[in-house]
Amino acid sequence: MKAIEAKIVVLGSQGVGKTSLVAKYISNIYSKEIGPTIGASFFTCKINLNNVKVKMQLWDTAGQERFKAMAPMYYRNANAALLVFDVTNYTTFSEVKSWILELQKNVQEPMFLLLVGNKIDLEQERAVSREEAIIYAQSIGAQFLETSVVKDQGIEQVFISIGLGLINLSSESKCSSMKRYESKDSLLSTHSSMSNLSGIQYYDGVHMAIDISQSVEANGIGRIEVGPWERDAVAHGYPQKSGWCC
Amino acid sequence: MSDISNFSDEEDSRQDDCALVDALSEINFNEHNIDSIRQNKLEESQEQKHEIHSDPASSSSLNFVDVDEYDYLHDSEWINQKCHVFILSTAGKPIYNLHGDEEKLNTLFGLLQALVSVVQTDDDCIRSITAKNTKFVFLVKSPLILVGVNKSNRSEQQIYNQLMDVYNQIIFIVTLSHMKSVYEKRNNYDLRKLVAGSERWVDHLLRNEKRTRICNSSFVSLTHSVRILPMESSIRDSITSTIQSNCNKIKNLVFAVLLANNKLITLVRMKNYYMHTDDLRLIFNVIDCSESFKSAENWLPICLPKFDSNGALYAHISYISDDCEACLLLMTVDQESFPILSNAKKNITEKLRRGNYIEAINTGMKDKGIKLKSDIGVSEIRHFFYKNKKNTQLLCSEITAPYIDNLDQFEKLEAMYYDLHNRIHRTSRPLKLIYEMHQHEIQLAWVTANYELYATFEPLVDKKSVIIAQVNKLLKWIRKEEDKLFMTGTHIF
Ligand SMILES: Nc1nc2c(ncn2[C@@H]2O[C@H](COP(=O)(O)OP(=O)(O)OP(=O)(O)O)[C@@H](O)[C@H]2O)c(=O)[nH]1
Ligand SMILES: [Mg+2]
């Protein structure tokens, strides 16, 4: 069986539901108490699609501004980006746009992009229309899906379309950083197996990679507060002893 | 109160026992003890450098401000909270408060800042204000001001220590140098932006002030120590060497910490670098309140203030496995080493499983503290905690009746321990032994060169000989089980 191994970065503003989405898919848990992500969390999962095993390594990043400086560490080698916004909060949609600009500026390798509008269970409070999101997704060559973690809607589709996107990307050999190999594992041992694709609704055809030709504009967002995590700010410690525990 | 100056604290067990006999025989158990303590307290408070005396008649400490501006001053629930903690910048910007909505507390923050700066104009620094039964303690560490307001019997020093822990937790999040640099650039900077998402760490640090569960955790902060997960020393050694062998070759790895249930299993460090208990307690606090660490491998920058308050370490934080809730932290100075650490963790888990150590850890995790009756066979001791001073490790007994099922009772017990701890460590007049009869219990505090023991006895044990015998039995048992109860020796990569 063919297998590919790919890195996926999950980006989006704080509180849009990135961690909820990933945790719901991977461990089928939903908890209000997970709390904001600090730094980043790393998840792995496997999915079988069209007789290809896709091994995903997901970086769920923190939406807090102070961790923004860490983001390049995660998107640098990513093969796909999952850009999440909250359909009830227009600002989070605008912030997705600035993430796209940053990716376009800094990532050379082709990348599969999936835009996700989460929290559609709160339809009454919707602030980002489906049409606007679709048009934007098309303009950047991304796919678009809507989800609700609370009502378990569209979660699996997110991962299936990432999987399919990655398979496409690898078959077109556009992506040199993705691992391809023959897997000896049986189908049974894998995490999730695709049985039917018919239930999925796509709002857009598959587009590959970021259109680098697109002009990059300043994002118009004010000073970004980054954390103290620059390279030269590393702890040194002092060799000393008294009063120290271990 | 007896101050036993000829009291000896020998290491030898027999001499320890004799010492206790001697010490106890010099104490007269009567009410006068209590009075003289009160006297001491008075004397001490008069010594305080910046005691601001307020008229006892107008003891509500804030009534010299325009009351109309405050919603909270009419909120008796807010006013009557036993403990408040406020953090603000030296410019007066609110950063954190334990209770209430900070929007409505702006004027109060302004007042606190004013108090600090008024004293500073005299080239001096405000330490505390006492108003009737309320203490205001200030920790001024530019660019931050921390204020603790406390109505309990906590001493100024104890409140100060608590503020210090909170301060360190903030540094843990933002690092001191970074915080200073943002304030240098902008004096009125809003630090909440940098702390955002981690406020719950500070909340959790102060959880004992909003208690919902009865546990030994406040004695850990009281004694500035850490608890150890009990296990056979041979098993602990094997777990340690599993970590060592998988991490030996990793460059730039500074610390590996394995913990479970707020207790340390083992710690391995880089040669010449040491982990301070205060830093370790912050780590415990953060792990304890971050449920989300359980479902993934986490990679985050942290600052250990005692290790280096001006620099960050990267921490790989993950739980051993679905069936083992022990948490492994691998701390490095290399931002790029996530894949290596992730791999090392995988190998460590595999080896622990093969050696059946997962089971040993899970067994240790069931431990809720020493069982006085079944483990040791002492029936008159209700509760104790014992601090091993050499390695600042704490041993606690299980909390049982009458404290376990009654929050009020437990809080009274806790308050008595805080009071004991304060009196025995008072800088102006440190003691070595306190023995006290209360209405519902008897308490003992004993400080030697090697350990500190705080214990609570059944109230009807009025025979000193019984107390002595029970304490000796306890100490003997601790000594016998030392290898299992404490982590001895240090381990380097
Ligand atoms: N109503 C509704 N709430 C949701 C949904 N998904 C997540 N939430 C809630 O949104 C809040 C934030 O969710 P998180 O998953 O922590 O958000 P995040 O994007 O990971 O946030 P950061 O880690 O801070 O970047 C939580 O309280 C969730 O319960 C959803 O589909 N519908
Ligand atoms: Mg998150």
Short mmCIF file of N, CA and C in Angstrom, two decimals, chain A residues 7 14 19 22-23 26-27 29 31-44 55 57-60 64-67 69-74 76-77 223-246, chain B residues 172-175 177-178 182 185-186 189 193-198 200-201 226 264 267 269 272-277 279-280 290-293 295-302 306-314 333-336 338 342 390-393 487 490:
data_model
loop_
_atom_site.label_atom_id
_atom_site.label_comp_id
_atom_site.label_asym_id
_atom_site.label_seq_id
_atom_site.Cartn_x
_atom_site.Cartn_y
_atom_site.Cartn_z
N LYS A 7 3.20 17.10 6.88
CA LYS A 7 3.05 18.01 8.03
C LYS A 7 1.94 19.01 7.74
N GLN A 14 -7.17 33.30 18.35
CA GLN A 14 -7.44 32.62 19.60
C GLN A 14 -8.94 32.36 19.76
N THR A 19 -8.06 23.82 18.61
CA THR A 19 -7.76 22.65 19.43
C THR A 19 -8.99 21.75 19.56
N VAL A 22 -9.33 19.66 16.33
CA VAL A 22 -8.34 18.59 16.19
C VAL A 22 -8.57 17.50 17.24
N ALA A 23 -8.83 17.93 18.47
CA ALA A 23 -9.02 16.94 19.55
C ALA A 23 -10.29 16.13 19.32
N ILE A 26 -9.34 13.54 16.62
CA ILE A 26 -8.33 12.55 17.00
C ILE A 26 -8.75 11.71 18.19
N SER A 27 -9.30 12.34 19.23
CA SER A 27 -9.65 11.50 20.38
C SER A 27 -11.14 11.49 20.66
N ILE A 29 -13.03 13.69 21.71
CA ILE A 29 -13.47 14.34 22.93
C ILE A 29 -13.78 15.80 22.65
N SER A 31 -14.29 19.15 25.09
CA SER A 31 -14.36 19.66 26.45
C SER A 31 -14.28 21.17 26.42
N LYS A 32 -15.14 21.80 27.18
CA LYS A 32 -15.11 23.26 27.25
C LYS A 32 -13.89 23.73 28.02
N GLU A 33 -13.29 22.81 28.75
CA GLU A 33 -12.25 23.18 29.70
C GLU A 33 -10.83 23.08 29.16
N ILE A 34 -10.69 22.83 27.86
CA ILE A 34 -9.31 22.62 27.40
C ILE A 34 -8.43 23.85 27.60
N GLY A 35 -9.00 25.01 27.50
CA GLY A 35 -8.21 26.21 27.74
C GLY A 35 -7.37 26.57 26.52
N PRO A 36 -6.91 27.82 26.49
CA PRO A 36 -6.12 28.26 25.34
C PRO A 36 -4.83 27.46 25.20
N THR A 37 -4.42 27.27 23.98
CA THR A 37 -3.16 26.58 23.74
C THR A 37 -2.00 27.51 24.07
N ILE A 38 -1.02 26.98 24.74
CA ILE A 38 0.19 27.75 25.04
C ILE A 38 1.30 27.13 24.20
N GLY A 39 2.01 27.95 23.43
CA GLY A 39 3.02 27.39 22.55
C GLY A 39 2.33 26.69 21.40
N ALA A 40 2.53 25.37 21.32
CA ALA A 40 1.86 24.61 20.27
C ALA A 40 1.75 23.16 20.70
N SER A 41 0.77 22.47 20.12
CA SER A 41 0.61 21.04 20.43
C SER A 41 0.75 20.22 19.16
N PHE A 42 1.33 19.07 19.33
CA PHE A 42 1.64 18.20 18.20
C PHE A 42 0.78 16.95 18.28
N PHE A 43 0.05 16.69 17.20
CA PHE A 43 -0.80 15.50 17.14
C PHE A 43 -0.40 14.68 15.91
N THR A 44 -0.62 13.39 15.97
CA THR A 44 -0.45 12.59 14.76
C THR A 44 -1.71 11.78 14.52
N LYS A 55 -0.30 9.70 6.56
CA LYS A 55 0.11 9.94 7.95
C LYS A 55 0.21 11.43 8.15
N GLN A 57 1.00 14.75 10.49
CA GLN A 57 1.61 15.31 11.70
C GLN A 57 1.08 16.73 11.81
N LEU A 58 0.25 16.93 12.81
CA LEU A 58 -0.44 18.22 12.91
C LEU A 58 0.17 19.10 13.99
N TRP A 59 0.43 20.33 13.64
CA TRP A 59 0.84 21.32 14.66
C TRP A 59 -0.35 22.24 14.93
N ASP A 60 -0.91 22.09 16.10
CA ASP A 60 -1.99 22.98 16.52
C ASP A 60 -1.34 24.17 17.23
N GLN A 64 -2.95 33.06 20.54
CA GLN A 64 -2.51 34.24 21.28
C GLN A 64 -1.40 34.96 20.52
N GLU A 65 -1.54 36.27 20.50
CA GLU A 65 -0.60 37.07 19.74
C GLU A 65 0.85 36.85 20.16
N ARG A 66 1.05 36.63 21.46
CA ARG A 66 2.44 36.57 21.91
C ARG A 66 3.19 35.36 21.34
N PHE A 67 2.46 34.38 20.80
CA PHE A 67 3.15 33.23 20.24
C PHE A 67 3.32 33.34 18.73
N ALA A 69 5.36 34.86 16.98
CA ALA A 69 6.74 34.75 16.53
C ALA A 69 7.18 33.30 16.37
N MET A 70 6.46 32.38 17.02
CA MET A 70 6.83 30.98 16.92
C MET A 70 6.29 30.32 15.66
N ALA A 71 5.32 30.94 15.03
CA ALA A 71 4.60 30.30 13.93
C ALA A 71 5.49 29.78 12.79
N PRO A 72 6.50 30.56 12.37
CA PRO A 72 7.33 30.08 11.25
C PRO A 72 7.92 28.70 11.50
N MET A 73 8.21 28.42 12.78
CA MET A 73 8.75 27.12 13.14
C MET A 73 7.82 26.01 12.66
N TYR A 74 6.53 26.29 12.65
CA TYR A 74 5.56 25.25 12.33
C TYR A 74 5.14 25.28 10.87
N ARG A 76 6.95 26.47 8.32
CA ARG A 76 8.09 26.40 7.42
C ARG A 76 8.10 25.14 6.57
N ASN A 77 7.94 23.99 7.21
CA ASN A 77 8.00 22.73 6.45
C ASN A 77 6.64 22.10 6.25
N ARG A 223 1.03 47.05 15.46
CA ARG A 223 2.19 46.38 16.04
C ARG A 223 1.80 45.02 16.62
N ILE A 224 2.57 44.03 16.26
CA ILE A 224 2.28 42.70 16.80
C ILE A 224 3.10 42.48 18.06
N GLU A 225 2.43 42.06 19.10
CA GLU A 225 3.15 41.80 20.34
C GLU A 225 3.68 40.39 20.30
N VAL A 226 4.96 40.26 20.13
CA VAL A 226 5.52 38.91 20.12
C VAL A 226 6.05 38.58 21.50
N GLY A 227 6.20 37.30 21.74
CA GLY A 227 6.71 36.86 23.02
C GLY A 227 8.23 37.00 23.04
N PRO A 228 8.82 36.67 24.17
CA PRO A 228 10.26 36.83 24.32
C PRO A 228 11.03 35.62 23.78
N TRP A 229 10.55 35.08 22.68
CA TRP A 229 11.13 33.79 22.32
C TRP A 229 12.14 33.86 21.19
N GLU A 230 12.74 35.01 21.01
CA GLU A 230 13.73 35.09 19.96
C GLU A 230 14.91 34.20 20.33
N ARG A 231 15.68 33.90 19.33
CA ARG A 231 16.79 32.98 19.52
C ARG A 231 17.79 33.42 20.58
N ASP A 232 18.04 34.73 20.67
CA ASP A 232 19.08 35.15 21.60
C ASP A 232 18.58 35.24 23.03
N ALA A 233 17.30 34.95 23.22
CA ALA A 233 16.76 35.05 24.58
C ALA A 233 16.63 33.67 25.21
N VAL A 234 17.71 32.97 25.22
CA VAL A 234 17.65 31.61 25.74
C VAL A 234 18.21 31.58 27.16
N ALA A 235 17.64 30.72 27.98
CA ALA A 235 18.08 30.66 29.37
C ALA A 235 19.50 30.12 29.47
N HIS A 236 20.28 30.71 30.32
CA HIS A 236 21.64 30.21 30.50
C HIS A 236 21.81 29.49 31.82
N GLY A 237 21.12 29.96 32.84
CA GLY A 237 21.27 29.33 34.14
C GLY A 237 22.62 29.70 34.72
N TYR A 238 22.75 29.49 36.01
CA TYR A 238 24.02 29.79 36.64
C TYR A 238 24.41 28.57 37.44
N PRO A 239 25.60 28.06 37.20
CA PRO A 239 26.00 26.93 38.01
C PRO A 239 26.10 27.37 39.47
N GLN A 240 25.21 26.94 40.30
CA GLN A 240 25.26 27.29 41.71
C GLN A 240 24.47 26.26 42.48
N LYS A 241 24.58 26.33 43.80
CA LYS A 241 24.07 25.19 44.51
C LYS A 241 23.10 25.49 45.64
N SER A 242 23.40 26.45 46.46
CA SER A 242 22.71 26.50 47.75
C SER A 242 21.21 26.68 47.60
N GLY A 243 20.45 25.95 48.37
CA GLY A 243 19.00 26.08 48.38
C GLY A 243 18.34 25.43 47.18
N TRP A 244 19.09 24.73 46.39
CA TRP A 244 18.51 24.15 45.19
C TRP A 244 18.18 22.70 45.45
N CYS A 245 17.09 22.31 44.84
CA CYS A 245 16.50 21.05 45.24
C CYS A 245 17.20 19.84 44.66
N CYS A 246 17.31 19.79 43.37
CA CYS A 246 17.77 18.53 42.78
C CYS A 246 18.94 18.75 41.84
N PHE B 172 7.71 33.29 34.74
CA PHE B 172 7.66 31.99 34.06
C PHE B 172 7.00 32.15 32.68
N ILE B 173 6.01 33.03 32.61
CA ILE B 173 5.26 33.22 31.37
C ILE B 173 5.97 34.18 30.42
N VAL B 174 6.48 35.29 30.95
CA VAL B 174 6.96 36.33 30.03
C VAL B 174 8.48 36.59 30.04
N THR B 175 9.20 36.05 30.97
CA THR B 175 10.62 36.33 31.25
C THR B 175 10.84 37.80 31.65
N SER B 177 13.50 39.81 31.41
CA SER B 177 14.14 40.77 30.49
C SER B 177 13.14 41.26 29.45
N HIS B 178 12.28 40.35 28.99
CA HIS B 178 11.30 40.76 27.98
C HIS B 178 10.31 41.74 28.59
N VAL B 182 9.63 45.59 27.28
CA VAL B 182 8.37 46.17 26.78
C VAL B 182 7.99 47.41 27.58
N LYS B 185 10.08 50.39 26.49
CA LYS B 185 9.58 50.99 25.25
C LYS B 185 8.31 51.78 25.51
N ARG B 186 7.44 51.21 26.33
CA ARG B 186 6.18 51.90 26.59
C ARG B 186 5.79 51.75 28.04
N TYR B 189 2.37 50.22 29.02
CA TYR B 189 2.09 48.96 28.34
C TYR B 189 1.07 48.12 29.12
N LYS B 193 -1.67 41.55 27.67
CA LYS B 193 -1.48 41.00 26.32
C LYS B 193 -0.45 39.88 26.32
N LEU B 194 0.57 40.05 27.16
CA LEU B 194 1.63 39.05 27.18
C LEU B 194 1.29 37.87 28.07
N VAL B 195 0.40 38.09 28.99
CA VAL B 195 0.04 37.02 29.92
C VAL B 195 -1.18 36.25 29.39
N ALA B 196 -1.86 36.85 28.42
CA ALA B 196 -3.11 36.30 27.91
C ALA B 196 -3.04 34.79 27.70
N GLY B 197 -4.04 34.11 28.20
CA GLY B 197 -4.09 32.67 28.03
C GLY B 197 -3.47 31.93 29.21
N SER B 198 -2.61 32.61 29.94
CA SER B 198 -1.96 31.94 31.06
C SER B 198 -2.44 32.45 32.41
N ARG B 200 -4.89 31.58 33.93
CA ARG B 200 -5.34 30.43 34.73
C ARG B 200 -4.20 29.82 35.54
N TRP B 201 -2.97 30.01 35.10
CA TRP B 201 -1.84 29.51 35.88
C TRP B 201 -1.74 30.26 37.19
N VAL B 226 8.72 20.21 47.65
CA VAL B 226 7.98 19.40 46.69
C VAL B 226 7.67 18.03 47.30
N LEU B 264 6.81 14.44 42.45
CA LEU B 264 7.96 14.19 41.59
C LEU B 264 8.31 12.70 41.59
N LEU B 267 14.12 13.35 38.54
CA LEU B 267 14.61 14.53 37.85
C LEU B 267 16.05 14.27 37.41
N ARG B 269 19.35 16.10 35.36
CA ARG B 269 19.76 17.45 34.96
C ARG B 269 21.11 17.43 34.28
N ASN B 272 26.27 20.43 36.48
CA ASN B 272 26.49 21.80 36.95
C ASN B 272 25.26 22.71 36.96
N TYR B 273 24.13 22.21 36.50
CA TYR B 273 22.93 23.04 36.53
C TYR B 273 21.92 22.41 37.48
N TYR B 274 21.24 23.25 38.24
CA TYR B 274 20.38 22.75 39.28
C TYR B 274 18.96 23.27 39.13
N MET B 275 18.03 22.46 39.58
CA MET B 275 16.63 22.87 39.55
C MET B 275 16.25 23.35 40.95
N HIS B 276 15.77 24.57 41.04
CA HIS B 276 15.35 25.10 42.33
C HIS B 276 13.93 24.66 42.63
N THR B 277 13.69 24.38 43.90
CA THR B 277 12.35 23.94 44.29
C THR B 277 11.26 24.93 43.86
N ASP B 279 11.19 26.81 41.25
CA ASP B 279 10.91 26.60 39.82
C ASP B 279 10.09 25.33 39.62
N LEU B 280 10.49 24.30 40.35
CA LEU B 280 9.79 23.03 40.23
C LEU B 280 8.33 23.16 40.64
N SER B 290 -3.34 22.28 33.42
CA SER B 290 -3.43 22.26 31.95
C SER B 290 -3.88 20.90 31.46
N GLU B 291 -5.18 20.70 31.52
CA GLU B 291 -5.82 19.48 31.06
C GLU B 291 -5.38 19.14 29.62
N SER B 292 -5.23 20.19 28.80
CA SER B 292 -5.01 19.96 27.38
C SER B 292 -3.66 19.31 27.08
N PHE B 293 -2.74 19.36 28.02
CA PHE B 293 -1.45 18.71 27.78
C PHE B 293 -1.63 17.20 27.63
N SER B 295 -3.65 15.42 25.85
CA SER B 295 -4.03 14.77 24.59
C SER B 295 -2.99 14.91 23.49
N ALA B 296 -1.88 15.58 23.75
CA ALA B 296 -0.93 15.80 22.66
C ALA B 296 0.48 15.94 23.21
N GLU B 297 1.43 16.11 22.28
CA GLU B 297 2.77 16.51 22.70
C GLU B 297 2.80 18.01 22.60
N ASN B 298 3.30 18.65 23.63
CA ASN B 298 3.26 20.10 23.66
C ASN B 298 4.66 20.68 23.64
N TRP B 299 4.78 21.82 23.05
CA TRP B 299 6.09 22.46 22.85
C TRP B 299 5.94 23.93 23.16
N LEU B 300 6.47 24.34 24.29
CA LEU B 300 6.26 25.73 24.67
C LEU B 300 7.46 26.35 25.37
N PRO B 301 7.63 27.63 25.17
CA PRO B 301 8.71 28.33 25.85
C PRO B 301 8.32 28.63 27.28
N ILE B 302 9.21 28.36 28.21
CA ILE B 302 8.96 28.69 29.60
C ILE B 302 10.21 29.34 30.19
N LYS B 306 14.25 31.06 38.86
CA LYS B 306 15.43 30.87 39.69
C LYS B 306 16.60 30.37 38.85
N PHE B 307 16.29 29.68 37.78
CA PHE B 307 17.33 29.16 36.90
C PHE B 307 17.92 30.29 36.08
N ASP B 308 17.06 31.03 35.41
CA ASP B 308 17.49 32.22 34.67
C ASP B 308 16.25 33.04 34.34
N SER B 309 16.08 34.12 35.08
CA SER B 309 14.85 34.88 34.91
C SER B 309 14.85 35.66 33.60
N ASN B 310 15.99 35.71 32.93
CA ASN B 310 16.06 36.51 31.70
C ASN B 310 16.04 35.69 30.42
N GLY B 311 15.91 34.40 30.54
CA GLY B 311 15.93 33.59 29.34
C GLY B 311 14.89 32.50 29.37
N ALA B 312 14.54 32.00 28.20
CA ALA B 312 13.52 30.97 28.12
C ALA B 312 14.13 29.61 27.78
N LEU B 313 13.46 28.59 28.23
CA LEU B 313 13.78 27.22 27.83
C LEU B 313 12.61 26.73 27.00
N TYR B 314 12.87 25.82 26.11
CA TYR B 314 11.77 25.18 25.41
C TYR B 314 11.45 23.87 26.11
N VAL B 333 17.57 24.20 25.52
CA VAL B 333 17.77 25.57 25.06
C VAL B 333 17.76 25.62 23.53
N ASP B 334 17.51 24.48 22.90
CA ASP B 334 17.53 24.41 21.45
C ASP B 334 16.12 24.36 20.88
N GLN B 335 15.75 25.43 20.23
CA GLN B 335 14.42 25.59 19.68
C GLN B 335 14.09 24.54 18.61
N GLU B 336 15.13 23.96 18.04
CA GLU B 336 14.91 23.05 16.91
C GLU B 336 14.81 21.60 17.35
N PHE B 338 12.63 19.71 18.87
CA PHE B 338 11.37 18.99 19.10
C PHE B 338 11.39 17.55 18.58
N SER B 342 10.82 14.38 20.92
CA SER B 342 9.63 13.59 20.69
C SER B 342 10.00 12.12 20.55
N LYS B 390 17.27 18.77 53.81
CA LYS B 390 18.42 18.61 52.91
C LYS B 390 18.01 18.78 51.45
N ASN B 391 16.87 18.16 51.10
CA ASN B 391 16.48 18.21 49.69
C ASN B 391 15.13 18.91 49.48
N THR B 392 14.69 19.62 50.51
CA THR B 392 13.41 20.34 50.46
C THR B 392 12.27 19.49 49.91
N GLN B 393 12.17 18.28 50.40
CA GLN B 393 11.08 17.39 50.00
C GLN B 393 10.11 17.21 51.16
N MET B 487 13.42 11.31 47.35
CA MET B 487 14.31 11.08 46.23
C MET B 487 15.70 11.47 46.67
N THR B 490 21.52 12.76 43.21
CA THR B 490 21.20 13.57 42.03
C THR B 490 21.60 12.80 40.79
#
